[in-house]
Amino acid sequence: MDQLLNPDPTELASPDFQSKVVMWSYPIIRKGLIYVIDVRNGLFVLKYTGPHADEVRETEFLEGNSNVGNAFELDQP
């Protein structure tokens, strides 16, 4: 996963960064980018590069806590 935006990227080098990431929001995918909010570090815009990354790139809009956007397509066999 590539991180595209964080309010203070210098904190990523901090030794306690990984132990102090607490995602507050449900993820939102918009035009292939994943938006999440960390209580301590702010907004993260992520680009997923793992398995099935093409499916994430093709997602126009999806909220992690609702059925709007591309959610209906995901339920189809």
PDB file of N, CA, C and O in Angstrom:
ATOM      1  N   MET A   1       0.858  -1.156   0.000  1.00  0.00           N
ATOM      2  CA  MET A   1       0.000   0.000   0.000  1.00  0.00           C
ATOM      3  C   MET A   1       0.907   1.221   0.000  1.00  0.00           C
ATOM      4  O   MET A   1       1.801   1.338   0.811  1.00  0.00           O
ATOM      5  N   ASP A   2       0.641   2.138  -0.902  1.00  0.00           N
ATOM      6  CA  ASP A   2       1.385   3.390  -0.970  1.00  0.00           C
ATOM      7  C   ASP A   2       0.596   4.481  -0.276  1.00  0.00           C
ATOM      8  O   ASP A   2      -0.605   4.611  -0.498  1.00  0.00           O
ATOM      9  N   GLN A   3       1.266   5.233   0.559  1.00  0.00           N
ATOM     10  CA  GLN A   3       0.613   6.357   1.222  1.00  0.00           C
ATOM     11  C   GLN A   3       0.821   7.591   0.357  1.00  0.00           C
ATOM     12  O   GLN A   3       1.940   7.955   0.029  1.00  0.00           O
ATOM     13  N   LEU A   4      -0.260   8.246  -0.029  1.00  0.00           N
ATOM     14  CA  LEU A   4      -0.166   9.402  -0.906  1.00  0.00           C
ATOM     15  C   LEU A   4      -0.244  10.720  -0.165  1.00  0.00           C
ATOM     16  O   LEU A   4       0.285  11.717  -0.619  1.00  0.00           O
ATOM     17  N   LEU A   5      -0.912  10.751   0.985  1.00  0.00           N
ATOM     18  CA  LEU A   5      -1.077  12.002   1.712  1.00  0.00           C
ATOM     19  C   LEU A   5      -1.151  11.742   3.203  1.00  0.00           C
ATOM     20  O   LEU A   5      -1.825  10.823   3.648  1.00  0.00           O
ATOM     21  N   ASN A   6      -0.451  12.550   3.964  1.00  0.00           N
ATOM     22  CA  ASN A   6      -0.533  12.570   5.422  1.00  0.00           C
ATOM     23  C   ASN A   6      -0.138  13.967   5.841  1.00  0.00           C
ATOM     24  O   ASN A   6       0.801  14.527   5.292  1.00  0.00           O
ATOM     25  N   PRO A   7      -0.816  14.575   6.803  1.00  0.00           N
ATOM     26  CA  PRO A   7      -0.494  15.944   7.191  1.00  0.00           C
ATOM     27  C   PRO A   7       0.960  16.179   7.591  1.00  0.00           C
ATOM     28  O   PRO A   7       1.509  17.215   7.331  1.00  0.00           O
ATOM     29  N   ASP A   8       1.612  15.224   8.229  1.00  0.00           N
ATOM     30  CA  ASP A   8       3.004  15.403   8.629  1.00  0.00           C
ATOM     31  C   ASP A   8       3.785  14.123   8.349  1.00  0.00           C
ATOM     32  O   ASP A   8       3.977  13.299   9.237  1.00  0.00           O
ATOM     33  N   PRO A   9       4.239  13.932   7.113  1.00  0.00           N
ATOM     34  CA  PRO A   9       4.910  12.676   6.769  1.00  0.00           C
ATOM     35  C   PRO A   9       6.230  12.449   7.495  1.00  0.00           C
ATOM     36  O   PRO A   9       6.733  11.347   7.524  1.00  0.00           O
ATOM     37  N   THR A  10       6.782  13.468   8.144  1.00  0.00           N
ATOM     38  CA  THR A  10       8.026  13.259   8.888  1.00  0.00           C
ATOM     39  C   THR A  10       7.794  12.361  10.094  1.00  0.00           C
ATOM     40  O   THR A  10       8.718  11.707  10.564  1.00  0.00           O
ATOM     41  N   GLU A  11       6.576  12.297  10.582  1.00  0.00           N
ATOM     42  CA  GLU A  11       6.275  11.429  11.721  1.00  0.00           C
ATOM     43  C   GLU A  11       6.304   9.957  11.350  1.00  0.00           C
ATOM     44  O   GLU A  11       6.350   9.094  12.218  1.00  0.00           O
ATOM     45  N   LEU A  12       6.288   9.645  10.052  1.00  0.00           N
ATOM     46  CA  LEU A  12       6.328   8.249   9.639  1.00  0.00           C
ATOM     47  C   LEU A  12       7.627   7.580  10.069  1.00  0.00           C
ATOM     48  O   LEU A  12       7.676   6.370  10.258  1.00  0.00           O
ATOM     49  N   ALA A  13       8.682   8.370  10.225  1.00  0.00           N
ATOM     50  CA  ALA A  13       9.968   7.822  10.649  1.00  0.00           C
ATOM     51  C   ALA A  13      10.038   7.607  12.155  1.00  0.00           C
ATOM     52  O   ALA A  13      10.948   6.975  12.658  1.00  0.00           O
ATOM     53  N   SER A  14       9.082   8.123  12.873  1.00  0.00           N
ATOM     54  CA  SER A  14       9.059   7.994  14.325  1.00  0.00           C
ATOM     55  C   SER A  14       8.936   6.525  14.720  1.00  0.00           C
ATOM     56  O   SER A  14       8.132   5.788  14.151  1.00  0.00           O
ATOM     57  N   PRO A  15       9.721   6.069  15.706  1.00  0.00           N
ATOM     58  CA  PRO A  15       9.655   4.657  16.107  1.00  0.00           C
ATOM     59  C   PRO A  15       8.295   4.229  16.653  1.00  0.00           C
ATOM     60  O   PRO A  15       7.938   3.067  16.584  1.00  0.00           O
ATOM     61  N   ASP A  16       7.511   5.159  17.195  1.00  0.00           N
ATOM     62  CA  ASP A  16       6.218   4.756  17.746  1.00  0.00           C
ATOM     63  C   ASP A  16       5.062   5.031  16.795  1.00  0.00           C
ATOM     64  O   ASP A  16       3.917   4.916  17.162  1.00  0.00           O
ATOM     65  N   PHE A  17       5.360   5.374  15.543  1.00  0.00           N
ATOM     66  CA  PHE A  17       4.286   5.662  14.592  1.00  0.00           C
ATOM     67  C   PHE A  17       3.347   4.468  14.428  1.00  0.00           C
ATOM     68  O   PHE A  17       2.150   4.607  14.519  1.00  0.00           O
ATOM     69  N   GLN A  18       3.901   3.279  14.224  1.00  0.00           N
ATOM     70  CA  GLN A  18       3.048   2.120  13.971  1.00  0.00           C
ATOM     71  C   GLN A  18       2.199   1.743  15.177  1.00  0.00           C
ATOM     72  O   GLN A  18       1.126   1.206  15.031  1.00  0.00           O
ATOM     73  N   SER A  19       2.667   2.045  16.370  1.00  0.00           N
ATOM     74  CA  SER A  19       1.892   1.685  17.542  1.00  0.00           C
ATOM     75  C   SER A  19       0.848   2.735  17.891  1.00  0.00           C
ATOM     76  O   SER A  19       0.049   2.525  18.774  1.00  0.00           O
ATOM     77  N   LYS A  20       0.856   3.862  17.197  1.00  0.00           N
ATOM     78  CA  LYS A  20      -0.086   4.928  17.525  1.00  0.00           C
ATOM     79  C   LYS A  20      -0.990   5.296  16.361  1.00  0.00           C
ATOM     80  O   LYS A  20      -1.465   6.410  16.264  1.00  0.00           O
ATOM     81  N   VAL A  21      -1.236   4.368  15.463  1.00  0.00           N
ATOM     82  CA  VAL A  21      -2.178   4.598  14.377  1.00  0.00           C
ATOM     83  C   VAL A  21      -3.514   3.997  14.796  1.00  0.00           C
ATOM     84  O   VAL A  21      -3.612   2.808  15.047  1.00  0.00           O
ATOM     85  N   VAL A  22      -4.534   4.857  14.911  1.00  0.00           N
ATOM     86  CA  VAL A  22      -5.871   4.423  15.300  1.00  0.00           C
ATOM     87  C   VAL A  22      -6.846   4.998  14.282  1.00  0.00           C
ATOM     88  O   VAL A  22      -7.142   6.188  14.300  1.00  0.00           O
ATOM     89  N   MET A  23      -7.303   4.150  13.379  1.00  0.00           N
ATOM     90  CA  MET A  23      -8.222   4.628  12.355  1.00  0.00           C
ATOM     91  C   MET A  23      -9.580   4.891  12.986  1.00  0.00           C
ATOM     92  O   MET A  23     -10.142   4.045  13.667  1.00  0.00           O
ATOM     93  N   TRP A  24     -10.086   6.074  12.745  1.00  0.00           N
ATOM     94  CA  TRP A  24     -11.338   6.509  13.343  1.00  0.00           C
ATOM     95  C   TRP A  24     -12.512   6.279  12.409  1.00  0.00           C
ATOM     96  O   TRP A  24     -13.605   5.953  12.833  1.00  0.00           O
ATOM     97  N   SER A  25     -12.290   6.438  11.135  1.00  0.00           N
ATOM     98  CA  SER A  25     -13.386   6.393  10.180  1.00  0.00           C
ATOM     99  C   SER A  25     -13.460   5.055   9.465  1.00  0.00           C
ATOM    100  O   SER A  25     -12.508   4.289   9.435  1.00  0.00           O
ATOM    101  N   TYR A  26     -14.624   4.797   8.871  1.00  0.00           N
ATOM    102  CA  TYR A  26     -14.721   3.700   7.925  1.00  0.00           C
ATOM    103  C   TYR A  26     -13.980   4.143   6.669  1.00  0.00           C
ATOM    104  O   TYR A  26     -13.984   5.321   6.318  1.00  0.00           O
ATOM    105  N   PRO A  27     -13.352   3.220   5.966  1.00  0.00           N
ATOM    106  CA  PRO A  27     -12.663   3.630   4.741  1.00  0.00           C
ATOM    107  C   PRO A  27     -13.650   4.041   3.659  1.00  0.00           C
ATOM    108  O   PRO A  27     -14.758   3.515   3.584  1.00  0.00           O
ATOM    109  N   ILE A  28     -13.235   4.982   2.853  1.00  0.00           N
ATOM    110  CA  ILE A  28     -13.992   5.404   1.679  1.00  0.00           C
ATOM    111  C   ILE A  28     -13.071   5.224   0.483  1.00  0.00           C
ATOM    112  O   ILE A  28     -11.920   5.663   0.505  1.00  0.00           O
ATOM    113  N   ILE A  29     -13.573   4.560  -0.549  1.00  0.00           N
ATOM    114  CA  ILE A  29     -12.810   4.424  -1.789  1.00  0.00           C
ATOM    115  C   ILE A  29     -13.463   5.340  -2.817  1.00  0.00           C
ATOM    116  O   ILE A  29     -14.676   5.269  -3.041  1.00  0.00           O
ATOM    117  N   ARG A  30     -12.664   6.196  -3.409  1.00  0.00           N
ATOM    118  CA  ARG A  30     -13.157   7.086  -4.459  1.00  0.00           C
ATOM    119  C   ARG A  30     -12.122   7.123  -5.571  1.00  0.00           C
ATOM    120  O   ARG A  30     -10.968   7.475  -5.335  1.00  0.00           O
ATOM    121  N   LYS A  31     -12.561   6.722  -6.754  1.00  0.00           N
ATOM    122  CA  LYS A  31     -11.699   6.686  -7.936  1.00  0.00           C
ATOM    123  C   LYS A  31     -10.404   5.928  -7.666  1.00  0.00           C
ATOM    124  O   LYS A  31      -9.327   6.352  -8.044  1.00  0.00           O
ATOM    125  N   GLY A  32     -10.526   4.799  -6.949  1.00  0.00           N
ATOM    126  CA  GLY A  32      -9.393   3.921  -6.721  1.00  0.00           C
ATOM    127  C   GLY A  32      -8.495   4.284  -5.556  1.00  0.00           C
ATOM    128  O   GLY A  32      -7.569   3.554  -5.234  1.00  0.00           O
ATOM    129  N   LEU A  33      -8.740   5.408  -4.903  1.00  0.00           N
ATOM    130  CA  LEU A  33      -7.941   5.799  -3.740  1.00  0.00           C
ATOM    131  C   LEU A  33      -8.729   5.537  -2.467  1.00  0.00           C
ATOM    132  O   LEU A  33      -9.949   5.695  -2.436  1.00  0.00           O
ATOM    133  N   ILE A  34      -8.042   5.162  -1.404  1.00  0.00           N
ATOM    134  CA  ILE A  34      -8.672   4.834  -0.132  1.00  0.00           C
ATOM    135  C   ILE A  34      -8.412   5.967   0.854  1.00  0.00           C
ATOM    136  O   ILE A  34      -7.262   6.334   1.092  1.00  0.00           O
ATOM    137  N   TYR A  35      -9.476   6.512   1.413  1.00  0.00           N
ATOM    138  CA  TYR A  35      -9.384   7.617   2.371  1.00  0.00           C
ATOM    139  C   TYR A  35      -9.771   7.106   3.756  1.00  0.00           C
ATOM    140  O   TYR A  35     -10.844   6.529   3.925  1.00  0.00           O
ATOM    141  N   VAL A  36      -8.894   7.319   4.730  1.00  0.00           N
ATOM    142  CA  VAL A  36      -9.179   6.962   6.116  1.00  0.00           C
ATOM    143  C   VAL A  36      -8.628   8.063   7.023  1.00  0.00           C
ATOM    144  O   VAL A  36      -7.692   8.770   6.659  1.00  0.00           O
ATOM    145  N   ILE A  37      -9.212   8.179   8.215  1.00  0.00           N
ATOM    146  CA  ILE A  37      -8.761   9.196   9.166  1.00  0.00           C
ATOM    147  C   ILE A  37      -8.212   8.507  10.398  1.00  0.00           C
ATOM    148  O   ILE A  37      -8.865   7.651  10.998  1.00  0.00           O
ATOM    149  N   ASP A  38      -7.000   8.886  10.760  1.00  0.00           N
ATOM    150  CA  ASP A  38      -6.351   8.394  11.964  1.00  0.00           C
ATOM    151  C   ASP A  38      -6.514   9.474  13.034  1.00  0.00           C
ATOM    152  O   ASP A  38      -6.305  10.658  12.766  1.00  0.00           O
ATOM    153  N   VAL A  39      -6.907   9.066  14.223  1.00  0.00           N
ATOM    154  CA  VAL A  39      -7.177  10.010  15.303  1.00  0.00           C
ATOM    155  C   VAL A  39      -5.972  10.908  15.586  1.00  0.00           C
ATOM    156  O   VAL A  39      -6.112  12.112  15.785  1.00  0.00           O
ATOM    157  N   ARG A  40      -4.784  10.359  15.568  1.00  0.00           N
ATOM    158  CA  ARG A  40      -3.584  11.116  15.930  1.00  0.00           C
ATOM    159  C   ARG A  40      -2.924  11.813  14.743  1.00  0.00           C
ATOM    160  O   ARG A  40      -2.402  12.909  14.860  1.00  0.00           O
ATOM    161  N   ASN A  41      -2.944  11.180  13.571  1.00  0.00           N
ATOM    162  CA  ASN A  41      -2.154  11.663  12.449  1.00  0.00           C
ATOM    163  C   ASN A  41      -2.955  12.305  11.330  1.00  0.00           C
ATOM    164  O   ASN A  41      -2.386  12.814  10.373  1.00  0.00           O
ATOM    165  N   GLY A  42      -4.270  12.271  11.393  1.00  0.00           N
ATOM    166  CA  GLY A  42      -5.089  12.943  10.392  1.00  0.00           C
ATOM    167  C   GLY A  42      -5.464  12.061   9.211  1.00  0.00           C
ATOM    168  O   GLY A  42      -5.517  10.843   9.305  1.00  0.00           O
ATOM    169  N   LEU A  43      -5.700  12.717   8.085  1.00  0.00           N
ATOM    170  CA  LEU A  43      -6.176  12.054   6.875  1.00  0.00           C
ATOM    171  C   LEU A  43      -5.062  11.287   6.183  1.00  0.00           C
ATOM    172  O   LEU A  43      -3.964  11.797   5.989  1.00  0.00           O
ATOM    173  N   PHE A  44      -5.375  10.050   5.801  1.00  0.00           N
ATOM    174  CA  PHE A  44      -4.482   9.249   4.975  1.00  0.00           C
ATOM    175  C   PHE A  44      -5.180   8.986   3.650  1.00  0.00           C
ATOM    176  O   PHE A  44      -6.352   8.608   3.636  1.00  0.00           O
ATOM    177  N   VAL A  45      -4.490   9.198   2.571  1.00  0.00           N
ATOM    178  CA  VAL A  45      -4.972   8.815   1.251  1.00  0.00           C
ATOM    179  C   VAL A  45      -4.036   7.704   0.788  1.00  0.00           C
ATOM    180  O   VAL A  45      -2.833   7.912   0.664  1.00  0.00           O
ATOM    181  N   LEU A  46      -4.601   6.530   0.562  1.00  0.00           N
ATOM    182  CA  LEU A  46      -3.802   5.349   0.275  1.00  0.00           C
ATOM    183  C   LEU A  46      -4.100   4.813  -1.121  1.00  0.00           C
ATOM    184  O   LEU A  46      -5.232   4.897  -1.603  1.00  0.00           O
ATOM    185  N   LYS A  47      -3.092   4.255  -1.733  1.00  0.00           N
ATOM    186  CA  LYS A  47      -3.250   3.573  -3.012  1.00  0.00           C
ATOM    187  C   LYS A  47      -2.878   2.119  -2.778  1.00  0.00           C
ATOM    188  O   LYS A  47      -1.721   1.804  -2.515  1.00  0.00           O
ATOM    189  N   TYR A  48      -3.867   1.242  -2.857  1.00  0.00           N
ATOM    190  CA  TYR A  48      -3.645  -0.177  -2.602  1.00  0.00           C
ATOM    191  C   TYR A  48      -2.897  -0.803  -3.767  1.00  0.00           C
ATOM    192  O   TYR A  48      -3.268  -0.617  -4.931  1.00  0.00           O
ATOM    193  N   THR A  49      -1.853  -1.568  -3.455  1.00  0.00           N
ATOM    194  CA  THR A  49      -1.025  -2.181  -4.498  1.00  0.00           C
ATOM    195  C   THR A  49      -0.923  -3.699  -4.337  1.00  0.00           C
ATOM    196  O   THR A  49      -0.122  -4.321  -5.020  1.00  0.00           O
ATOM    197  N   GLY A  50      -1.717  -4.292  -3.481  1.00  0.00           N
ATOM    198  CA  GLY A  50      -1.642  -5.732  -3.240  1.00  0.00           C
ATOM    199  C   GLY A  50      -2.521  -6.531  -4.184  1.00  0.00           C
ATOM    200  O   GLY A  50      -2.941  -6.047  -5.238  1.00  0.00           O
ATOM    201  N   PRO A  51      -2.824  -7.776  -3.785  1.00  0.00           N
ATOM    202  CA  PRO A  51      -3.688  -8.631  -4.603  1.00  0.00           C
ATOM    203  C   PRO A  51      -5.030  -7.963  -4.875  1.00  0.00           C
ATOM    204  O   PRO A  51      -5.594  -7.299  -4.001  1.00  0.00           O
ATOM    205  N   HIS A  52      -5.517  -8.098  -6.074  1.00  0.00           N
ATOM    206  CA  HIS A  52      -6.803  -7.526  -6.516  1.00  0.00           C
ATOM    207  C   HIS A  52      -6.795  -6.003  -6.538  1.00  0.00           C
ATOM    208  O   HIS A  52      -7.850  -5.365  -6.442  1.00  0.00           O
ATOM    209  N   ALA A  53      -5.627  -5.401  -6.670  1.00  0.00           N
ATOM    210  CA  ALA A  53      -5.526  -3.937  -6.725  1.00  0.00           C
ATOM    211  C   ALA A  53      -6.322  -3.378  -7.897  1.00  0.00           C
ATOM    212  O   ALA A  53      -6.848  -2.268  -7.813  1.00  0.00           O
ATOM    213  N   ASP A  54      -6.448  -4.158  -8.960  1.00  0.00           N
ATOM    214  CA  ASP A  54      -7.223  -3.696 -10.110  1.00  0.00           C
ATOM    215  C   ASP A  54      -8.689  -3.469  -9.739  1.00  0.00           C
ATOM    216  O   ASP A  54      -9.328  -2.542 -10.234  1.00  0.00           O
ATOM    217  N   GLU A  55      -9.219  -4.281  -8.839  1.00  0.00           N
ATOM    218  CA  GLU A  55     -10.610  -4.108  -8.411  1.00  0.00           C
ATOM    219  C   GLU A  55     -10.771  -2.806  -7.629  1.00  0.00           C
ATOM    220  O   GLU A  55     -11.789  -2.122  -7.746  1.00  0.00           O
ATOM    221  N   VAL A  56      -9.794  -2.472  -6.815  1.00  0.00           N
ATOM    222  CA  VAL A  56      -9.849  -1.218  -6.061  1.00  0.00           C
ATOM    223  C   VAL A  56      -9.739  -0.036  -7.027  1.00  0.00           C
ATOM    224  O   VAL A  56     -10.482   0.939  -6.920  1.00  0.00           O
ATOM    225  N   ARG A  57      -8.827  -0.124  -7.997  1.00  0.00           N
ATOM    226  CA  ARG A  57      -8.667   0.965  -8.974  1.00  0.00           C
ATOM    227  C   ARG A  57      -9.944   1.208  -9.761  1.00  0.00           C
ATOM    228  O   ARG A  57     -10.245   2.334 -10.139  1.00  0.00           O
ATOM    229  N   GLU A  58     -10.705   0.159 -10.024  1.00  0.00           N
ATOM    230  CA  GLU A  58     -11.931   0.279 -10.811  1.00  0.00           C
ATOM    231  C   GLU A  58     -13.124   0.768  -9.994  1.00  0.00           C
ATOM    232  O   GLU A  58     -14.180   1.046 -10.547  1.00  0.00           O
ATOM    233  N   THR A  59     -12.969   0.880  -8.680  1.00  0.00           N
ATOM    234  CA  THR A  59     -14.070   1.307  -7.813  1.00  0.00           C
ATOM    235  C   THR A  59     -14.222   2.822  -7.888  1.00  0.00           C
ATOM    236  O   THR A  59     -13.325   3.567  -7.524  1.00  0.00           O
ATOM    237  N   GLU A  60     -15.363   3.251  -8.384  1.00  0.00           N
ATOM    238  CA  GLU A  60     -15.631   4.685  -8.516  1.00  0.00           C
ATOM    239  C   GLU A  60     -15.923   5.314  -7.157  1.00  0.00           C
ATOM    240  O   GLU A  60     -15.410   6.358  -6.818  1.00  0.00           O
ATOM    241  N   PHE A  61     -16.790   4.662  -6.359  1.00  0.00           N
ATOM    242  CA  PHE A  61     -17.122   5.178  -5.032  1.00  0.00           C
ATOM    243  C   PHE A  61     -17.673   4.049  -4.172  1.00  0.00           C
ATOM    244  O   PHE A  61     -18.559   3.304  -4.588  1.00  0.00           O
ATOM    245  N   LEU A  62     -17.145   3.943  -2.952  1.00  0.00           N
ATOM    246  CA  LEU A  62     -17.610   2.925  -2.014  1.00  0.00           C
ATOM    247  C   LEU A  62     -17.340   3.409  -0.602  1.00  0.00           C
ATOM    248  O   LEU A  62     -16.223   3.814  -0.286  1.00  0.00           O
ATOM    249  N   GLU A  63     -18.373   3.387   0.234  1.00  0.00           N
ATOM    250  CA  GLU A  63     -18.212   3.728   1.648  1.00  0.00           C
ATOM    251  C   GLU A  63     -18.169   2.451   2.458  1.00  0.00           C
ATOM    252  O   GLU A  63     -18.922   1.514   2.186  1.00  0.00           O
ATOM    253  N   GLY A  64     -17.322   2.417   3.467  1.00  0.00           N
ATOM    254  CA  GLY A  64     -17.177   1.222   4.277  1.00  0.00           C
ATOM    255  C   GLY A  64     -18.357   0.917   5.168  1.00  0.00           C
ATOM    256  O   GLY A  64     -18.476  -0.185   5.688  1.00  0.00           O
ATOM    257  N   ASN A  65     -19.258   1.879   5.363  1.00  0.00           N
ATOM    258  CA  ASN A  65     -20.377   1.642   6.286  1.00  0.00           C
ATOM    259  C   ASN A  65     -21.739   1.865   5.634  1.00  0.00           C
ATOM    260  O   ASN A  65     -22.706   2.145   6.315  1.00  0.00           O
ATOM    261  N   SER A  66     -21.810   1.752   4.318  1.00  0.00           N
ATOM    262  CA  SER A  66     -23.105   1.933   3.661  1.00  0.00           C
ATOM    263  C   SER A  66     -23.163   1.090   2.397  1.00  0.00           C
ATOM    264  O   SER A  66     -22.202   0.426   2.026  1.00  0.00           O
ATOM    265  N   ASN A  67     -24.289   1.159   1.721  1.00  0.00           N
ATOM    266  CA  ASN A  67     -24.442   0.408   0.482  1.00  0.00           C
ATOM    267  C   ASN A  67     -24.581   1.330  -0.723  1.00  0.00           C
ATOM    268  O   ASN A  67     -25.189   0.964  -1.715  1.00  0.00           O
ATOM    269  N   VAL A  68     -24.027   2.526  -0.657  1.00  0.00           N
ATOM    270  CA  VAL A  68     -24.074   3.447  -1.786  1.00  0.00           C
ATOM    271  C   VAL A  68     -22.869   3.226  -2.694  1.00  0.00           C
ATOM    272  O   VAL A  68     -21.921   2.525  -2.338  1.00  0.00           O
ATOM    273  N   GLY A  69     -22.907   3.820  -3.848  1.00  0.00           N
ATOM    274  CA  GLY A  69     -21.801   3.690  -4.778  1.00  0.00           C
ATOM    275  C   GLY A  69     -21.740   2.310  -5.394  1.00  0.00           C
ATOM    276  O   GLY A  69     -22.758   1.751  -5.805  1.00  0.00           O
ATOM    277  N   ASN A  70     -20.556   1.720  -5.445  1.00  0.00           N
ATOM    278  CA  ASN A  70     -20.350   0.412  -6.079  1.00  0.00           C
ATOM    279  C   ASN A  70     -20.705  -0.764  -5.175  1.00  0.00           C
ATOM    280  O   ASN A  70     -20.467  -1.913  -5.554  1.00  0.00           O
ATOM    281  N   ALA A  71     -21.293  -0.531  -4.025  1.00  0.00           N
ATOM    282  CA  ALA A  71     -21.587  -1.614  -3.082  1.00  0.00           C
ATOM    283  C   ALA A  71     -22.513  -2.665  -3.702  1.00  0.00           C
ATOM    284  O   ALA A  71     -22.319  -3.868  -3.482  1.00  0.00           O
ATOM    285  N   PHE A  72     -23.501  -2.246  -4.461  1.00  0.00           N
ATOM    286  CA  PHE A  72     -24.438  -3.196  -5.052  1.00  0.00           C
ATOM    287  C   PHE A  72     -23.716  -4.187  -5.959  1.00  0.00           C
ATOM    288  O   PHE A  72     -24.023  -5.371  -5.970  1.00  0.00           O
ATOM    289  N   GLU A  73     -22.742  -3.717  -6.717  1.00  0.00           N
ATOM    290  CA  GLU A  73     -22.002  -4.586  -7.631  1.00  0.00           C
ATOM    291  C   GLU A  73     -21.219  -5.657  -6.885  1.00  0.00           C
ATOM    292  O   GLU A  73     -20.995  -6.744  -7.404  1.00  0.00           O
ATOM    293  N   LEU A  74     -20.776  -5.372  -5.685  1.00  0.00           N
ATOM    294  CA  LEU A  74     -19.976  -6.330  -4.916  1.00  0.00           C
ATOM    295  C   LEU A  74     -20.810  -7.510  -4.425  1.00  0.00           C
ATOM    296  O   LEU A  74     -20.272  -8.574  -4.153  1.00  0.00           O
ATOM    297  N   ASP A  75     -22.118  -7.329  -4.277  1.00  0.00           N
ATOM    298  CA  ASP A  75     -22.988  -8.390  -3.783  1.00  0.00           C
ATOM    299  C   ASP A  75     -23.404  -9.366  -4.867  1.00  0.00           C
ATOM    300  O   ASP A  75     -24.030 -10.366  -4.584  1.00  0.00           O
ATOM    301  N   GLN A  76     -23.113  -9.083  -6.113  1.00  0.00           N
ATOM    302  CA  GLN A  76     -23.526  -9.934  -7.207  1.00  0.00           C
ATOM    303  C   GLN A  76     -22.574 -11.108  -7.374  1.00  0.00           C
ATOM    304  O   GLN A  76     -21.369 -10.938  -7.273  1.00  0.00           O
ATOM    305  N   PRO A  77     -23.110 -12.304  -7.611  1.00  0.00           N
ATOM    306  CA  PRO A  77     -22.246 -13.487  -7.771  1.00  0.00           C
ATOM    307  C   PRO A  77     -21.447 -13.440  -9.067  1.00  0.00           C
ATOM    308  O   PRO A  77     -21.728 -12.801  -9.986  1.00  0.00           O
TER     309      PRO A  77
END
